[in-house]
Amino acid sequence: MSALPFLLLIGAVCAGYILNRVAAKSIRDRGDRLHSMTSYHGLFSALLILVPVLTFILFWLMLQGPVIDRLVMAGLPDGALGERGAGATQLVLAEIKSLSRGQVFGSPEEWKVAAASHLSQLHQRADWLLIVAVAALSLLLMGLARARVSADFRARQGVEGIVSGLMVFCSVVAIFTTIGIIVSLSYETLRFLKHVPLSEFLFGMNWEPQIPLREDQIAAAGAFGWLPVFLGTMVITVVALVVAVPVGLFSAIYLNEFAPRRLRAVVKPVLEILAGVPTVVYGFFAILVVAPAIRSLGQSFGLDVAPNTALAAGGVMGIMLIPFISSFADDALSAVPRTLRDGALGLGATRGEMMTTVLFPAALPGIVGGVLLAVSRAIGETMIVVMAAGLIAKLTINPLDSVTTVTVQIVTLLIGDTSFDNPKTLAAFALGMMLFLVTLMINIIALRIVRKYREAYD
Amino acid sequence: MNDMRKIERDVKMTDTKITARGVNVHYGDTHAIKDVDVDIADKTVTAFIGPSGCGKSTFLRCLNRMNDTIDICRVQGDIRLDGQDIYDKRVDPVQLRAKVGMVFQKPNPFPKSIYDNIAYGPRIHGLARSKADLDVIVEKSLRRGAIWDEVKDRLDQPGTGLSGGQQQRLCIARAIATEPEVLLMDEPCSALDPIATAQVEELIDELRRDYSVVVVTHSMQQAARVSQNTAFFHLGHLVEFNVTDQIFTNPQDSRTESYITGRIG
């Protein structure tokens, strides 16, 4: 039943295509010279039907539920709801809905049964109305498109116009989503800042996101200074980069310049498989293998090592970033023109000299751009640190200590039964906002560097 | 006629710098160079001419083992520089390339300053003992590359900012800076306009005093203008090799005649 409008639409689109194409063909067969090819006439009709009708169906399906709910509730007998609050009204509606699906619990009141049958009646009517509307709209548009067919109708320009409109829409979607994210984050962040002053959040040295459960509870006021959390993120990011940058870079240099072709053909895909490993799996690896190994190794040297160290989480995150950096560096090195390699070799440079003195400097901006993108990935990475890093915010830069990160705190603050009106929960949004700003800044820098790099040679 | 005899005598007086015997080159399954024998004289400009894809560039790249950098390329035969087999196992291609410099079709200055471009070779080969030494080498090379006056005030600016003709002369100066004995030029003027071409050609003629120069070119006029000896390649064969004037006025092979009169190529 719900697929029927879509089938109807597909049918109308095909019919419109064929109709206009045949019409255009018959004009051509009469000996007139068409401005556009016949297939463009067909496509014009198809698109003219597809876009508005599809939009119409989607909007209808989105609005159908709420509108019918509103109608049903309005149609209830006077006084049935009485003085109930909003929550209770929701419950009544849910009960009516399950009645209409045939799920009867106990013996419902008479007016609820009536409302349930009213509901299913409305739904049925709405479905039919939609089908009729789709058919009418399709026919109307088909007729409109058909009326346009003539020897000098510019169907190609029409199609190009519609398609470029669609492309504009698609590119705008991403922008508007970003704006939406910023707006919702800022809204919640502002609510958080009503409870906690901005200066405490930005410069506070303590992070203890607790709130009193009772009015009279002592010693649970909570502290919301993000510095220790952010420092934890930075420690783990630095550890990750210390692992990922040299390994990724050297593997890229080796694969790009020194590796025999056969080895490259094997190693490069394998390296890229690493990029496809889910981060949860890296998390397991970190807690089950790396963290215990670091702990026992450190203890054998007599060091005090926490069970979930920044070193373990950061190290495993670094492994995750290796393929990222290596493929970026490889692309940057491959983009250096062959003539520069030849130039250096032709002057009697060894491959190593060519790499360090010509290729690498020329590719450096691209490599730096890749590294910065890796930084923003490391900062935003969640799963590995949730599993392998600690929960307690400590103001430390010792990688053998347990630290927590911004993402871990966001997850822990939002897990479980939470209400969205206390500073503890809202703090998650403020942290998210900061994370967003930091990665945004890094991405902007990275993009600038990458853009500059495009002008480096040629 | 008198002129021609003079050049002939010139050539006979000079020594042979490079001898190639029975050179064959394969790219994968393609047989690119077939049994080429050639003698390249010292202090002379030798031109390789022929239609596109005839193997002249490939053969040129054999002379400093640049073909080694291409995985699928195999070189067979005997190529000697001053009597020393350059494909001998004991020869280091890196040192060979310092001795046999190369200039490429497309100007390829490094994205570094003009100074650093010239100083590149001397630095990697340790030719300068001090900064002052290096300054001297850079100035000398830029003068020999006939570009000193144009760049002397902006040595610290990137070489990529120069015009195409200046870039190519910069690349020639860069090749000279390593003190090579032979200079290989792979269509050095094909990316340049006529004025820049004239400047580079003049430079090539200058360079003949100190180096053995080998120029690959598409332009027969250019070969006639700058070279003393000319080799005509066709489909991987060395068809004819002779004094330039002989090739252009009295070709021995019918294919050479067809090419220089414009019937093939």
XYZ file of C-alpha atoms in Angstrom, chain A residues 46-363:
318
model
C 10.803 12.569 -16.788
C 12.615 15.059 -14.571
C 9.740 17.532 -14.623
C 7.523 14.775 -13.198
C 10.061 13.113 -10.901
C 11.316 16.053 -8.882
C 8.062 17.744 -7.788
C 6.073 14.539 -7.315
C 8.804 12.859 -5.283
C 9.106 15.942 -3.099
C 5.324 15.962 -2.707
C 5.202 12.271 -1.660
C 8.007 12.680 0.861
C 6.412 15.734 2.453
C 3.036 13.998 2.558
C 4.463 10.915 4.281
C 6.298 13.090 6.756
C 3.216 15.145 7.662
C 0.562 12.425 7.447
C 1.204 10.948 10.919
C 1.230 14.171 12.970
C -1.747 15.668 11.121
C -3.901 12.560 11.644
C -2.869 12.366 15.310
C -3.951 15.961 15.745
C -7.283 15.267 14.007
C -7.975 12.229 16.184
C -7.220 14.056 19.387
C -9.351 16.986 18.336
C -12.190 14.595 17.540
C -12.291 13.134 21.025
C -15.523 13.778 22.958
C -15.409 16.859 25.162
C -14.005 16.240 28.606
C -12.503 12.867 27.697
C -9.004 14.157 28.345
C -10.090 16.158 31.320
C -7.357 17.999 33.061
C -4.566 15.638 32.055
C -1.117 17.015 31.378
C 0.863 16.719 28.116
C 2.496 13.446 29.144
C -0.820 11.776 29.924
C -2.270 12.986 26.633
C 0.647 11.296 24.864
C -0.196 8.073 26.712
C -3.815 8.238 25.588
C -2.714 8.729 22.008
C -0.343 5.754 22.248
C -3.158 3.615 23.638
C -5.469 4.629 20.795
C -2.763 3.788 18.277
C -2.151 0.309 19.678
C -5.936 -0.273 19.746
C -6.093 0.580 16.049
C -3.352 -1.993 15.440
C -5.528 -4.562 17.228
C -3.481 -4.741 20.423
C -6.110 -4.570 23.169
C -5.020 -4.402 26.784
C -7.765 -4.771 29.423
C -11.083 -3.240 28.537
C -10.672 0.209 27.033
C -13.300 2.891 27.318
C -15.899 3.235 24.616
C -14.545 6.593 23.343
C -11.067 5.144 22.933
C -12.348 2.343 20.701
C -14.257 4.881 18.643
C -11.149 7.039 18.325
C -9.112 4.013 17.262
C -11.469 3.172 14.435
C -11.509 6.858 13.518
C -7.711 6.731 13.356
C -7.499 3.748 11.046
C -10.259 5.213 8.904
C -8.305 8.441 8.546
C -5.151 6.567 7.655
C -6.924 4.602 4.961
C -8.458 7.744 3.567
C -5.094 9.519 3.595
C -3.455 6.680 1.679
C -6.084 6.861 -1.033
C -5.920 10.615 -1.117
C -2.163 10.426 -1.627
C -2.520 8.030 -4.546
C -5.132 10.217 -6.189
C -3.034 13.331 -5.610
C 0.096 11.679 -7.024
C -1.788 10.490 -10.086
C -3.346 13.895 -10.673
C -0.096 15.762 -10.190
C 1.795 13.359 -12.460
C -0.808 13.665 -15.187
C -0.781 17.430 -14.906
C 3.020 17.624 -15.173
C 3.055 15.071 -17.976
C 0.573 17.214 -19.868
C 2.637 20.338 -19.193
C 5.799 18.654 -20.434
C 4.030 17.262 -23.479
C 2.697 20.688 -24.371
C 6.239 22.081 -24.467
C 7.434 19.672 -27.172
C 8.119 21.552 -30.377
C 10.861 21.804 -32.958
C 12.631 24.696 -31.265
C 11.922 23.866 -27.622
C 15.290 23.899 -25.833
C 14.859 20.616 -23.979
C 18.603 20.157 -23.444
C 18.879 23.470 -21.615
C 15.801 22.535 -19.603
C 17.345 19.218 -18.523
C 20.656 20.885 -17.725
C 18.838 23.476 -15.639
C 16.985 20.862 -13.589
C 20.107 18.724 -13.107
C 22.254 21.656 -12.058
C 19.505 22.651 -9.640
C 19.668 19.173 -8.122
C 23.440 19.444 -7.847
C 23.168 22.796 -6.106
C 20.666 21.247 -3.701
C 23.000 18.327 -2.908
C 25.962 20.573 -2.216
C 23.871 22.868 -0.070
C 22.595 19.928 2.020
C 26.046 19.389 3.522
C 26.434 23.071 4.321
C 23.030 23.315 5.953
C 23.678 20.183 7.981
C 26.859 21.755 9.296
C 25.004 24.932 10.147
C 22.300 22.877 11.859
C 24.908 21.063 13.939
C 26.507 24.341 14.974
C 23.159 25.873 15.887
C 21.968 22.957 17.997
C 25.348 22.622 19.693
C 25.512 26.342 20.442
C 21.982 26.296 21.847
C 22.805 23.525 24.313
C 26.169 25.082 25.081
C 24.500 28.381 25.963
C 22.133 26.513 28.264
C 25.176 24.921 29.900
C 26.822 28.292 30.324
C 23.796 29.497 32.264
C 24.733 26.979 34.938
C 28.509 27.216 34.726
C 30.385 30.427 33.938
C 32.434 30.449 30.733
C 35.642 31.309 32.580
C 35.297 28.264 34.822
C 34.662 26.017 31.849
C 37.548 27.345 29.767
C 40.183 27.795 32.467
C 39.074 25.489 35.270
C 41.645 22.931 36.312
C 39.160 20.425 37.674
C 36.730 18.188 35.911
C 34.295 16.423 38.216
C 30.967 16.436 36.477
C 28.704 15.615 39.390
C 25.514 17.275 40.467
C 23.786 17.053 43.800
C 21.016 14.485 43.804
C 19.247 16.101 46.739
C 19.115 19.728 47.707
C 20.905 19.171 50.979
C 23.662 16.896 49.658
C 27.156 18.057 50.624
C 30.443 17.817 48.701
C 28.998 17.093 45.323
C 28.899 20.466 43.731
C 30.925 19.314 40.758
C 33.586 21.097 38.791
C 33.439 21.779 35.079
C 36.884 22.921 33.973
C 37.640 21.380 30.580
C 41.436 21.818 30.686
C 42.339 18.427 32.198
C 40.034 16.672 29.748
C 41.452 18.556 26.794
C 44.978 17.932 28.033
C 44.170 14.210 28.100
C 43.026 14.413 24.488
C 46.230 16.219 23.587
C 48.435 13.652 25.351
C 46.763 10.787 23.530
C 46.862 12.677 20.219
C 50.569 13.386 20.608
C 51.288 9.741 21.437
C 49.240 8.684 18.411
C 51.122 11.063 16.123
C 54.498 10.009 17.474
C 53.597 6.497 16.384
C 51.753 7.294 13.169
C 53.763 10.095 11.549
C 57.193 8.434 11.300
C 55.837 4.990 10.475
C 53.313 6.309 7.973
C 55.801 8.643 6.363
C 58.593 6.141 6.022
C 56.276 3.476 4.677
C 54.983 5.989 2.122
C 58.504 6.972 1.096
C 59.555 3.345 0.815
C 56.496 2.298 -1.132
C 56.632 5.329 -3.382
C 60.280 5.267 -4.338
C 62.215 2.239 -3.203
C 59.875 -0.738 -3.077
C 59.936 -3.137 -6.020
C 56.701 -2.975 -7.955
C 55.583 -6.429 -6.837
C 56.061 -5.659 -3.162
C 54.219 -2.379 -3.572
C 51.337 -4.216 -5.212
C 51.021 -6.382 -2.084
C 51.885 -3.981 0.728
C 49.804 -0.996 -0.340
C 46.452 -2.820 -0.345
C 47.309 -4.515 2.947
C 48.067 -1.132 4.473
C 44.761 0.135 3.211
C 42.967 -2.791 4.845
C 44.208 -1.390 8.158
C 42.137 1.696 7.420
C 39.057 -0.511 7.146
C 39.390 -2.136 10.569
C 36.552 -0.930 12.818
C 37.826 1.206 15.679
C 36.068 -1.083 18.171
C 38.459 -3.822 17.116
C 41.399 -1.509 17.711
C 39.883 -0.843 21.129
C 39.928 -4.571 21.947
C 43.496 -4.752 20.785
C 44.385 -1.856 23.050
C 42.822 -3.224 26.253
C 43.570 -6.901 25.725
C 47.080 -6.782 24.266
C 48.788 -3.411 24.365
C 47.766 -2.080 27.767
C 48.753 -5.233 29.738
C 51.988 -5.487 27.781
C 52.943 -1.886 28.566
C 51.972 -2.350 32.193
C 54.040 -5.491 32.725
C 56.962 -4.050 30.780
C 56.866 -0.827 32.779
C 56.602 -2.684 36.068
C 59.603 -4.813 35.189
C 61.543 -1.532 35.025
C 60.032 -0.548 38.344
C 57.839 2.158 36.862
C 54.415 3.001 38.168
C 52.107 2.247 35.255
C 48.346 2.710 35.284
C 46.278 -0.193 33.927
C 44.788 1.960 31.192
C 47.561 4.216 30.067
C 47.491 7.065 27.604
C 50.355 5.271 25.933
C 48.259 2.206 25.114
C 45.264 4.147 23.819
C 47.436 6.612 21.906
C 49.705 3.934 20.498
C 46.830 1.910 19.122
C 45.244 5.055 17.758
C 48.560 5.747 16.061
C 48.391 2.351 14.386
C 44.930 3.251 13.189
C 46.282 6.478 11.678
C 49.245 4.882 9.860
C 47.360 4.054 6.657
C 45.768 7.497 6.708
C 49.087 9.319 6.836
C 50.848 6.905 4.549
C 48.261 7.158 1.800
C 48.209 10.950 2.059
C 52.002 11.140 1.907
C 52.064 8.642 -0.947
C 49.620 10.776 -2.933
C 51.630 13.909 -2.232
C 54.863 12.230 -3.323
C 53.287 10.764 -6.439
C 51.960 14.193 -7.349
C 55.486 15.565 -7.653
C 56.110 15.629 -11.401
C 58.303 12.927 -12.896
C 60.444 15.650 -14.477
C 61.669 16.741 -11.041
C 62.767 13.186 -10.209
C 64.511 12.922 -13.557
C 66.134 16.281 -13.003
C 67.621 15.247 -9.691
C 68.693 11.807 -10.916
C 70.126 13.348 -14.068
C 72.371 15.529 -11.929
C 73.783 12.453 -10.289
C 71.686 12.405 -7.133
C 71.106 9.046 -5.507
C 67.528 8.022 -4.921
C 67.907 8.900 -1.258
C 69.287 12.335 -2.050
C 66.538 12.895 -4.568
C 63.956 11.923 -1.939
C 65.307 14.120 0.839
C 66.335 17.143 -1.217
C 63.730 17.358 -3.957
C 60.745 15.053 -3.626
C 60.110 15.424 0.071
C 60.338 19.248 0.194
C 58.107 19.501 -2.848
C 55.561 17.160 -1.285
